[in-house]
Amino acid sequence: MAHIVILGAGIGGMPCAFEMRDALPKEHRITVVNATDYFQFVPSNPWLAVGWRKREEITVPIAPRLERKGVGFVAKAVTRIDAERSRIEFADAEPLAYDYLVITTGPRLSFDEVPGAGPHGGHTHSVCHVDHAEKLWADYQAFVENPGPVVVGAMPGASCFGPAYEFAFILDADLRKRKIRHKVPITFVTSEPYIGHLGLGGVGDSKSMLESELRGHDMKWITNAKTTRVEAGKLFATQLDDLGNVFKEHEVPFKLAMMLPAFKGVDAVAAVPGLCNPRGFVLIDDYQRSKAYKNIFSAGVCVAIPPVEATPVPTGAPKTGYMIETMVTAIVHNIADELAGRAASTKATWNAICLADMGDTGAAFVALPQIPPRNVNWFKKGKWVHLAKIAFEKYFLYKMKTGSSEPIYEKYVLKAMGITRLTERGR
């Protein structure tokens, strides 16, 4: 009998637990470990931040869902991974031994890289966590009573730009509904070298389309922006040219700011010798397996993926939902194969597919593969994306509540886009 421990219960960890339980014989034990006792659907946080969702609508208690599937659950923060002895340690409990460890922790939000940033003692908000979005909603309610300038964007080293664009357009839509948009100048400040880069070197016509959308929604922007510090009501950014030289210094005033931070690996994972790159992301082979420890696998934002290209201000490559889904499926197949005495043979596909809400419309992009040149390089806008994002949210939460192991992207999203299955098996 093997014991598989899944560290992290987010968009990667929970589906991994469900798929793993359905794929493995019952004699194998599965345990999920997570610092909190709830699952949060992170893509809905921009809606929560303006009051379009409530916390209870986008969070799900973990224990009852896992127990129903015959999966164990430990709601504790991990303080150390002892990879040599195959166990994880807690501050106030006995160590938990594993035969296989699957790391799906997501990132550590590195607000400390920019002085004055972040919702914990800083001056900027975030939509990367449900707690942060809820705090933003609390401040937003006061803001609409006395509105002023807003800054939205992404800090140096950020790798997930979609939520910044989403929040900017959702905020715009909400302010228009309240009939106070004319009182709120919005500036989009991003480390991307151009609007629509998205950490992917652009996708299709993303540059001109998103520039047009920002103009159409009366938003100004600063690209190649290296945010250097944030003070109360002021964001300071050095804008670089394409050669990395200083082009202009900016002092952007605000009454409300939402800036996505750079990501790093969580401390307990980053501290394991030989497991991660210098920023704490897990180094994996073609089969989602650690290059240093053959019984450790990893999926999601916490894995190391090189940037698509060098940019004047550092940007990372995003790990989108479809990519994470295929990583999880590959891990499940590969652990099942090893337990059955076969060699790991399943590879994930590092292709980028995303649905981004824009308040009352939306934008979808497909980059196959993620690194150019691509077989598919597609970016479209329309009301259907807004509706598809809502449907995706509802179905994913339904999946979490029922314990379904059905792959959402494979069965629904790709089919709707006319794309066939892309997970590689035995190749």
CSV table of C-alpha atoms in Angstrom, one decimal:
chain,number,residue,atom,x,y,z
A,1,MET,CA,0.0,0.0,0.0
A,2,ALA,CA,1.3,3.5,-0.9
A,3,HIS,CA,0.5,6.8,0.8
A,4,ILE,CA,0.1,9.7,-1.6
A,5,VAL,CA,0.2,13.2,0.1
A,6,ILE,CA,-1.1,16.2,-1.9
A,7,LEU,CA,0.3,19.4,-0.5
A,8,GLY,CA,-2.1,22.3,-1.4
A,9,ALA,CA,-5.9,22.2,-2.0
A,10,GLY,CA,-6.4,24.8,-4.7
A,11,ILE,CA,-7.3,24.6,-8.4
A,12,GLY,CA,-4.6,21.9,-8.9
A,13,GLY,CA,-4.7,20.1,-5.6
A,14,MET,CA,-8.4,19.4,-5.2
A,15,PRO,CA,-8.9,18.0,-8.7
A,16,CYS,CA,-5.7,16.0,-8.2
A,17,ALA,CA,-7.2,14.4,-5.1
A,18,PHE,CA,-10.4,13.5,-6.9
A,19,GLU,CA,-8.7,12.1,-10.0
A,20,MET,CA,-6.1,10.2,-7.9
A,21,ARG,CA,-8.9,8.6,-5.8
A,22,ASP,CA,-10.8,7.5,-8.9
A,23,ALA,CA,-7.6,6.2,-10.7
A,24,LEU,CA,-5.9,4.2,-7.9
A,25,PRO,CA,-7.0,1.0,-6.2
A,26,LYS,CA,-8.7,1.6,-2.8
A,27,GLU,CA,-5.8,0.1,-0.8
A,28,HIS,CA,-3.7,3.1,-1.6
A,29,ARG,CA,-4.1,6.0,0.9
A,30,ILE,CA,-4.5,9.6,-0.2
A,31,THR,CA,-4.2,12.6,2.1
A,32,VAL,CA,-4.5,16.3,1.2
A,33,VAL,CA,-2.7,18.9,3.4
A,34,ASN,CA,-3.7,22.5,3.2
A,35,ALA,CA,-3.1,25.5,5.5
A,36,THR,CA,-6.8,26.5,5.4
A,37,ASP,CA,-9.9,24.3,5.7
A,38,TYR,CA,-11.6,25.8,2.6
A,39,PHE,CA,-11.1,25.7,-1.2
A,40,GLN,CA,-11.2,29.1,-2.9
A,41,PHE,CA,-12.0,29.6,-6.6
A,42,VAL,CA,-9.3,32.3,-7.3
A,43,PRO,CA,-10.6,33.3,-10.8
A,44,SER,CA,-13.7,34.8,-9.1
A,45,ASN,CA,-11.7,37.1,-6.8
A,46,PRO,CA,-12.0,40.2,-9.2
A,47,TRP,CA,-15.8,39.8,-8.9
A,48,LEU,CA,-15.6,39.6,-5.1
A,49,ALA,CA,-13.5,42.7,-5.0
A,50,VAL,CA,-16.3,44.8,-6.4
A,51,GLY,CA,-19.2,43.0,-4.6
A,52,TRP,CA,-20.4,40.9,-7.6
A,53,ARG,CA,-19.7,37.8,-5.5
A,54,LYS,CA,-19.8,36.9,-1.8
A,55,ARG,CA,-17.1,34.9,-0.1
A,56,GLU,CA,-19.4,32.0,0.6
A,57,GLU,CA,-20.3,31.8,-3.1
A,58,ILE,CA,-16.7,31.1,-4.2
A,59,THR,CA,-15.3,29.0,-1.3
A,60,VAL,CA,-16.0,25.4,-0.4
A,61,PRO,CA,-15.3,23.5,2.9
A,62,ILE,CA,-12.7,20.9,2.1
A,63,ALA,CA,-13.1,18.2,4.6
A,64,PRO,CA,-16.6,17.0,3.8
A,65,ARG,CA,-15.9,16.8,0.1
A,66,LEU,CA,-12.7,14.8,0.6
A,67,GLU,CA,-14.2,12.5,3.2
A,68,ARG,CA,-17.0,11.6,0.8
A,69,LYS,CA,-14.4,10.5,-1.7
A,70,GLY,CA,-12.4,8.5,0.9
A,71,VAL,CA,-9.5,11.0,1.0
A,72,GLY,CA,-7.9,12.2,4.2
A,73,PHE,CA,-7.4,15.8,5.1
A,74,VAL,CA,-5.1,17.7,7.3
A,75,ALA,CA,-5.8,21.5,7.8
A,76,LYS,CA,-2.4,22.6,8.9
A,77,ALA,CA,0.5,24.7,7.5
A,78,VAL,CA,3.6,22.7,6.6
A,79,THR,CA,6.8,24.0,8.2
A,80,ARG,CA,9.3,21.7,6.5
A,81,ILE,CA,9.6,19.0,3.9
A,82,ASP,CA,12.1,16.3,4.8
A,83,ALA,CA,12.6,14.9,1.3
A,84,GLU,CA,15.4,12.6,2.2
A,85,ARG,CA,13.1,10.8,4.7
A,86,SER,CA,9.9,11.3,2.7
A,87,ARG,CA,7.9,13.1,5.3
A,88,ILE,CA,6.4,16.6,5.9
A,89,GLU,CA,6.5,18.3,9.2
A,90,PHE,CA,4.2,20.7,11.1
A,91,ALA,CA,4.7,23.1,13.9
A,92,ASP,CA,2.3,21.4,16.3
A,93,ALA,CA,1.8,17.8,15.1
A,94,GLU,CA,3.6,14.6,14.3
A,95,PRO,CA,5.3,14.3,10.9
A,96,LEU,CA,3.3,12.8,8.1
A,97,ALA,CA,5.2,10.2,6.0
A,98,TYR,CA,4.5,9.7,2.3
A,99,ASP,CA,5.5,7.4,-0.5
A,100,TYR,CA,4.6,10.0,-3.1
A,101,LEU,CA,4.4,13.8,-2.5
A,102,VAL,CA,2.4,16.0,-5.0
A,103,ILE,CA,3.2,19.7,-4.5
A,104,THR,CA,0.3,21.9,-5.7
A,105,THR,CA,0.8,24.8,-3.2
A,106,GLY,CA,0.5,27.7,-5.6
A,107,PRO,CA,2.8,30.6,-5.0
A,108,ARG,CA,4.0,32.8,-2.2
A,109,LEU,CA,2.9,36.4,-3.0
A,110,SER,CA,6.1,38.3,-2.9
A,111,PHE,CA,4.8,41.8,-1.9
A,112,ASP,CA,8.0,42.4,0.0
A,113,GLU,CA,10.0,42.9,-3.2
A,114,VAL,CA,8.4,46.4,-3.6
A,115,PRO,CA,8.5,48.6,-0.5
A,116,GLY,CA,5.0,49.7,0.5
A,117,ALA,CA,3.2,47.1,-1.6
A,118,GLY,CA,0.6,44.6,-0.5
A,119,PRO,CA,-2.6,44.5,1.7
A,120,HIS,CA,-0.7,43.6,4.9
A,121,GLY,CA,0.8,46.9,6.1
A,122,GLY,CA,1.2,48.2,2.5
A,123,HIS,CA,-0.8,50.5,0.3
A,124,THR,CA,-1.9,48.3,-2.5
A,125,HIS,CA,-4.6,45.6,-2.8
A,126,SER,CA,-4.5,42.2,-4.5
A,127,VAL,CA,-7.0,39.7,-6.0
A,128,CYS,CA,-4.7,36.7,-5.7
A,129,HIS,CA,-6.4,35.4,-2.5
A,130,VAL,CA,-10.0,35.5,-1.3
A,131,ASP,CA,-8.9,37.3,1.9
A,132,HIS,CA,-7.3,40.0,-0.2
A,133,ALA,CA,-10.3,40.4,-2.5
A,134,GLU,CA,-12.6,40.7,0.5
A,135,LYS,CA,-10.4,43.4,2.0
A,136,LEU,CA,-10.4,45.2,-1.3
A,137,TRP,CA,-14.2,45.0,-1.3
A,138,ALA,CA,-14.4,46.6,2.1
A,139,ASP,CA,-12.2,49.5,1.0
A,140,TYR,CA,-14.0,49.8,-2.3
A,141,GLN,CA,-17.3,50.5,-0.5
A,142,ALA,CA,-15.8,53.5,1.2
A,143,PHE,CA,-14.0,54.5,-2.1
A,144,VAL,CA,-17.3,54.8,-4.1
A,145,GLU,CA,-18.6,57.3,-1.5
A,146,ASN,CA,-15.5,59.5,-2.1
A,147,PRO,CA,-14.0,58.4,-5.4
A,148,GLY,CA,-10.7,59.4,-7.0
A,149,PRO,CA,-7.8,58.1,-9.1
A,150,VAL,CA,-7.2,54.3,-9.4
A,151,VAL,CA,-4.0,52.4,-10.3
A,152,VAL,CA,-4.3,48.8,-11.5
A,153,GLY,CA,-1.5,46.6,-12.9
A,154,ALA,CA,1.4,44.2,-12.2
A,155,MET,CA,4.6,44.6,-10.3
A,156,PRO,CA,8.1,43.6,-11.7
A,157,GLY,CA,8.5,39.8,-11.9
A,158,ALA,CA,4.7,39.2,-12.1
A,159,SER,CA,3.7,36.2,-14.2
A,160,CYS,CA,-0.1,36.3,-14.1
A,161,PHE,CA,-1.4,39.4,-15.9
A,162,GLY,CA,-4.9,38.3,-16.8
A,163,PRO,CA,-6.4,39.2,-13.4
A,164,ALA,CA,-5.0,42.7,-13.7
A,165,TYR,CA,-6.8,43.3,-17.0
A,166,GLU,CA,-9.9,41.6,-15.7
A,167,PHE,CA,-10.1,43.8,-12.6
A,168,ALA,CA,-9.5,47.0,-14.5
A,169,PHE,CA,-12.4,46.3,-16.9
A,170,ILE,CA,-14.7,44.9,-14.1
A,171,LEU,CA,-14.0,48.0,-12.0
A,172,ASP,CA,-14.8,50.2,-15.0
A,173,ALA,CA,-18.1,48.3,-15.6
A,174,ASP,CA,-19.0,48.6,-11.9
A,175,LEU,CA,-18.2,52.3,-11.8
A,176,ARG,CA,-20.3,53.0,-14.9
A,177,LYS,CA,-23.2,51.1,-13.3
A,178,ARG,CA,-22.9,53.4,-10.3
A,179,LYS,CA,-22.7,56.4,-12.7
A,180,ILE,CA,-19.4,57.7,-11.1
A,181,ARG,CA,-16.9,56.5,-13.7
A,182,HIS,CA,-16.3,60.1,-14.7
A,183,LYS,CA,-14.9,60.8,-11.2
A,184,VAL,CA,-12.3,57.9,-11.4
A,185,PRO,CA,-9.2,58.3,-13.6
A,186,ILE,CA,-7.7,54.8,-14.1
A,187,THR,CA,-4.1,54.1,-14.9
A,188,PHE,CA,-2.8,50.7,-15.9
A,189,VAL,CA,0.8,50.2,-14.7
A,190,THR,CA,2.4,47.0,-15.9
A,191,SER,CA,5.8,45.4,-16.1
A,192,GLU,CA,4.9,44.0,-19.6
A,193,PRO,CA,6.9,45.5,-22.5
A,194,TYR,CA,3.6,46.3,-24.2
A,195,ILE,CA,-0.1,46.1,-23.5
A,196,GLY,CA,-1.3,42.5,-24.3
A,197,HIS,CA,2.0,40.8,-23.8
A,198,LEU,CA,0.5,38.8,-21.0
A,199,GLY,CA,3.8,37.1,-20.2
A,200,LEU,CA,3.4,35.2,-23.4
A,201,GLY,CA,5.0,37.5,-26.0
A,202,GLY,CA,1.5,38.5,-27.1
A,203,VAL,CA,-1.2,36.1,-28.4
A,204,GLY,CA,-2.7,36.8,-31.8
A,205,ASP,CA,-3.9,40.4,-31.9
A,206,SER,CA,-3.8,40.9,-28.2
A,207,LYS,CA,-1.7,44.0,-28.3
A,208,SER,CA,-3.9,46.1,-30.6
A,209,MET,CA,-7.1,44.6,-29.2
A,210,LEU,CA,-6.3,45.3,-25.6
A,211,GLU,CA,-4.9,48.8,-26.4
A,212,SER,CA,-8.1,49.6,-28.2
A,213,GLU,CA,-10.2,48.3,-25.2
A,214,LEU,CA,-8.2,50.5,-22.8
A,215,ARG,CA,-8.7,53.5,-25.0
A,216,GLY,CA,-12.3,52.8,-25.4
A,217,HIS,CA,-12.7,52.6,-21.6
A,218,ASP,CA,-10.8,55.8,-21.0
A,219,MET,CA,-7.8,54.2,-19.3
A,220,LYS,CA,-4.2,55.4,-19.6
A,221,TRP,CA,-1.3,53.0,-19.3
A,222,ILE,CA,2.4,52.8,-18.5
A,223,THR,CA,4.3,49.7,-19.9
A,224,ASN,CA,7.9,48.5,-19.1
A,225,ALA,CA,7.1,49.9,-15.6
A,226,LYS,CA,9.4,48.9,-12.8
A,227,THR,CA,7.4,49.8,-9.7
A,228,THR,CA,10.0,50.8,-7.2
A,229,ARG,CA,8.0,51.8,-4.1
A,230,VAL,CA,4.5,52.7,-3.0
A,231,GLU,CA,3.5,55.4,-0.5
A,232,ALA,CA,0.1,56.3,0.8
A,233,GLY,CA,-1.6,57.7,-2.3
A,234,LYS,CA,1.4,57.5,-4.6
A,235,LEU,CA,2.9,54.8,-6.7
A,236,PHE,CA,6.5,55.3,-8.0
A,237,ALA,CA,7.6,53.6,-11.2
A,238,THR,CA,10.6,53.8,-13.5
A,239,GLN,CA,9.6,53.3,-17.1
A,240,LEU,CA,12.3,51.6,-19.2
A,241,ASP,CA,12.8,51.7,-23.0
A,242,ASP,CA,13.2,48.5,-25.1
A,243,LEU,CA,16.9,48.4,-24.3
A,244,GLY,CA,16.4,48.5,-20.6
A,245,ASN,CA,17.5,52.1,-20.2
A,246,VAL,CA,15.5,54.6,-18.0
A,247,PHE,CA,13.0,56.3,-20.2
A,248,LYS,CA,10.8,58.2,-17.6
A,249,GLU,CA,10.1,58.4,-13.9
A,250,HIS,CA,6.5,58.3,-12.9
A,251,GLU,CA,4.7,59.3,-9.7
A,252,VAL,CA,1.1,58.1,-10.1
A,253,PRO,CA,-1.5,59.3,-7.6
A,254,PHE,CA,-4.3,57.0,-6.4
A,255,LYS,CA,-7.0,56.6,-3.9
A,256,LEU,CA,-7.3,52.9,-4.6
A,257,ALA,CA,-4.6,50.6,-6.0
A,258,MET,CA,-4.7,46.9,-7.1
A,259,MET,CA,-1.2,45.7,-8.1
A,260,LEU,CA,-0.5,42.0,-8.7
A,261,PRO,CA,2.8,41.0,-7.0
A,262,ALA,CA,5.6,38.8,-8.3
A,263,PHE,CA,5.4,35.1,-7.3
A,264,LYS,CA,7.9,32.9,-5.5
A,265,GLY,CA,7.7,29.4,-4.1
A,266,VAL,CA,6.3,28.9,-0.7
A,267,ASP,CA,8.9,28.7,2.1
A,268,ALA,CA,8.7,25.1,3.0
A,269,VAL,CA,9.0,24.0,-0.6
A,270,ALA,CA,11.7,26.5,-1.5
A,271,ALA,CA,13.9,25.3,1.4
A,272,VAL,CA,14.2,21.7,0.2
A,273,PRO,CA,17.8,21.3,-1.1
A,274,GLY,CA,17.9,20.7,-4.9
A,275,LEU,CA,14.1,20.8,-5.3
A,276,CYS,CA,13.7,24.3,-6.7
A,277,ASN,CA,15.1,27.1,-8.8
A,278,PRO,CA,16.4,30.3,-7.1
A,279,ARG,CA,12.9,31.7,-6.8
A,280,GLY,CA,11.6,28.6,-5.1
A,281,PHE,CA,9.7,27.0,-8.0
A,282,VAL,CA,9.9,23.2,-8.4
A,283,LEU,CA,12.2,21.9,-11.1
A,284,ILE,CA,10.4,19.0,-12.9
A,285,ASP,CA,11.1,16.7,-15.8
A,286,ASP,CA,8.8,15.8,-18.7
A,287,TYR,CA,6.6,13.8,-16.4
A,288,GLN,CA,5.9,16.5,-13.7
A,289,ARG,CA,8.4,14.7,-11.5
A,290,SER,CA,11.1,16.4,-9.4
A,291,LYS,CA,14.6,16.2,-11.0
A,292,ALA,CA,16.1,15.6,-7.6
A,293,TYR,CA,13.5,13.4,-5.8
A,294,LYS,CA,11.8,10.7,-7.9
A,295,ASN,CA,8.9,10.4,-5.5
A,296,ILE,CA,7.9,14.1,-5.6
A,297,PHE,CA,5.7,15.5,-8.4
A,298,SER,CA,4.4,19.0,-8.8
A,299,ALA,CA,1.7,20.9,-10.8
A,300,GLY,CA,0.4,24.4,-11.1
A,301,VAL,CA,1.9,27.8,-10.4
A,302,CYS,CA,4.5,26.3,-8.1
A,303,VAL,CA,6.4,24.6,-11.0
A,304,ALA,CA,9.4,26.2,-12.7
A,305,ILE,CA,8.7,27.4,-16.3
A,306,PRO,CA,11.2,29.7,-18.0
A,307,PRO,CA,10.0,33.0,-19.3
A,308,VAL,CA,8.8,33.0,-22.9
A,309,GLU,CA,11.3,35.8,-23.7
A,310,ALA,CA,13.6,38.3,-22.0
A,311,THR,CA,11.9,41.6,-21.3
A,312,PRO,CA,13.3,45.0,-20.1
A,313,VAL,CA,11.4,44.6,-16.8
A,314,PRO,CA,11.3,40.9,-15.7
A,315,THR,CA,8.0,39.1,-16.5
A,316,GLY,CA,7.2,35.5,-15.9
A,317,ALA,CA,5.2,33.0,-17.9
A,318,PRO,CA,1.6,32.3,-16.7
A,319,LYS,CA,0.3,28.9,-15.7
A,320,THR,CA,-3.2,28.9,-17.0
A,321,GLY,CA,-6.1,26.6,-16.0
A,322,TYR,CA,-5.8,24.2,-18.9
A,323,MET,CA,-2.1,23.8,-18.4
A,324,ILE,CA,-2.7,23.0,-14.7
A,325,GLU,CA,-5.4,20.5,-15.6
A,326,THR,CA,-3.1,18.6,-17.9
A,327,MET,CA,-0.3,18.6,-15.3
A,328,VAL,CA,-2.6,17.1,-12.7
A,329,THR,CA,-3.8,14.4,-15.1
A,330,ALA,CA,-0.3,13.6,-16.1
A,331,ILE,CA,0.7,13.2,-12.4
A,332,VAL,CA,-2.2,10.9,-11.7
A,333,HIS,CA,-1.4,8.7,-14.7
A,334,ASN,CA,2.3,8.6,-13.9
A,335,ILE,CA,1.9,7.6,-10.2
A,336,ALA,CA,-0.7,5.0,-11.2
A,337,ASP,CA,1.8,3.6,-13.7
A,338,GLU,CA,4.6,3.4,-11.2
A,339,LEU,CA,2.4,1.7,-8.6
A,340,ALA,CA,1.5,-0.8,-11.3
A,341,GLY,CA,5.2,-1.4,-12.1
A,342,ARG,CA,5.2,0.5,-15.3
A,343,ALA,CA,7.4,3.5,-16.3
A,344,ALA,CA,5.9,7.0,-16.2
A,345,SER,CA,4.7,7.8,-19.7
A,346,THR,CA,2.2,10.8,-19.6
A,347,LYS,CA,3.2,14.3,-20.4
A,348,ALA,CA,1.3,17.5,-19.7
A,349,THR,CA,0.8,20.1,-22.4
A,350,TRP,CA,2.2,23.5,-21.6
A,351,ASN,CA,-0.3,25.3,-23.8
A,352,ALA,CA,-2.0,28.5,-22.7
A,353,ILE,CA,-5.8,28.8,-22.8
A,354,CYS,CA,-7.6,31.5,-20.9
A,355,LEU,CA,-11.1,33.0,-20.4
A,356,ALA,CA,-10.8,36.6,-19.1
A,357,ASP,CA,-13.9,38.5,-18.0
A,358,MET,CA,-14.2,42.2,-18.9
A,359,GLY,CA,-17.3,43.2,-16.9
A,360,ASP,CA,-20.0,42.8,-19.6
A,361,THR,CA,-17.9,41.2,-22.3
A,362,GLY,CA,-14.6,39.2,-22.3
A,363,ALA,CA,-11.5,38.0,-24.1
A,364,ALA,CA,-10.3,34.5,-24.7
A,365,PHE,CA,-6.9,33.4,-26.0
A,366,VAL,CA,-5.3,30.2,-27.1
A,367,ALA,CA,-1.5,29.9,-27.4
A,368,LEU,CA,-0.4,26.4,-28.7
A,369,PRO,CA,2.3,25.9,-27.7
A,370,GLN,CA,3.0,28.6,-25.1
A,371,ILE,CA,6.4,29.4,-26.5
A,372,PRO,CA,6.4,30.8,-30.1
A,373,PRO,CA,6.3,29.9,-32.9
A,374,ARG,CA,2.9,28.5,-32.4
A,375,ASN,CA,0.5,26.1,-34.2
A,376,VAL,CA,-2.4,28.1,-32.8
A,377,ASN,CA,-2.2,31.9,-32.0
A,378,TRP,CA,-5.7,33.0,-31.3
A,379,PHE,CA,-7.3,35.9,-29.4
A,380,LYS,CA,-11.0,36.8,-29.5
A,381,LYS,CA,-13.3,39.1,-27.7
A,382,GLY,CA,-17.1,38.9,-27.2
A,383,LYS,CA,-20.1,38.7,-24.8
A,384,TRP,CA,-19.8,34.9,-25.1
A,385,VAL,CA,-16.5,34.9,-23.1
A,386,HIS,CA,-18.2,36.7,-20.2
A,387,LEU,CA,-20.9,34.1,-20.2
A,388,ALA,CA,-18.4,31.3,-20.6
A,389,LYS,CA,-16.4,32.5,-17.6
A,390,ILE,CA,-19.5,32.5,-15.5
A,391,ALA,CA,-20.4,29.0,-16.7
A,392,PHE,CA,-16.9,27.9,-16.0
A,393,GLU,CA,-17.0,29.2,-12.5
A,394,LYS,CA,-20.3,27.5,-11.7
A,395,TYR,CA,-19.2,24.2,-13.2
A,396,PHE,CA,-15.8,24.2,-11.4
A,397,LEU,CA,-17.4,24.9,-8.0
A,398,TYR,CA,-20.0,22.1,-8.8
A,399,LYS,CA,-17.0,19.8,-9.5
A,400,MET,CA,-15.4,20.7,-6.1
A,401,LYS,CA,-18.7,20.2,-4.3
A,402,THR,CA,-19.4,16.8,-5.9
A,403,GLY,CA,-15.9,15.4,-6.1
A,404,SER,CA,-16.0,14.9,-9.8
A,405,SER,CA,-12.8,14.0,-11.6
A,406,GLU,CA,-14.1,15.1,-15.0
A,407,PRO,CA,-11.6,17.3,-16.9
A,408,ILE,CA,-13.3,20.5,-17.6
A,409,TYR,CA,-11.0,22.0,-20.2
A,410,GLU,CA,-10.7,18.7,-22.1
A,411,LYS,CA,-14.4,18.0,-22.2
A,412,TYR,CA,-16.0,21.4,-22.5
A,413,VAL,CA,-13.7,24.4,-23.1
A,414,LEU,CA,-11.5,22.8,-25.8
A,415,LYS,CA,-14.5,21.3,-27.5
A,416,ALA,CA,-16.2,24.6,-27.7
A,417,MET,CA,-13.1,26.0,-29.4
A,418,GLY,CA,-12.8,23.1,-31.8
A,419,ILE,CA,-9.6,21.9,-30.3
A,420,THR,CA,-9.0,18.1,-29.7
A,421,ARG,CA,-7.3,16.5,-26.8
A,422,LEU,CA,-3.7,17.6,-26.3
A,423,THR,CA,-2.4,15.6,-23.3
A,424,GLU,CA,0.4,13.4,-24.6
A,425,ARG,CA,0.4,9.7,-23.5
A,426,GLY,CA,3.3,7.3,-24.1
A,427,ARG,CA,5.3,9.7,-26.2
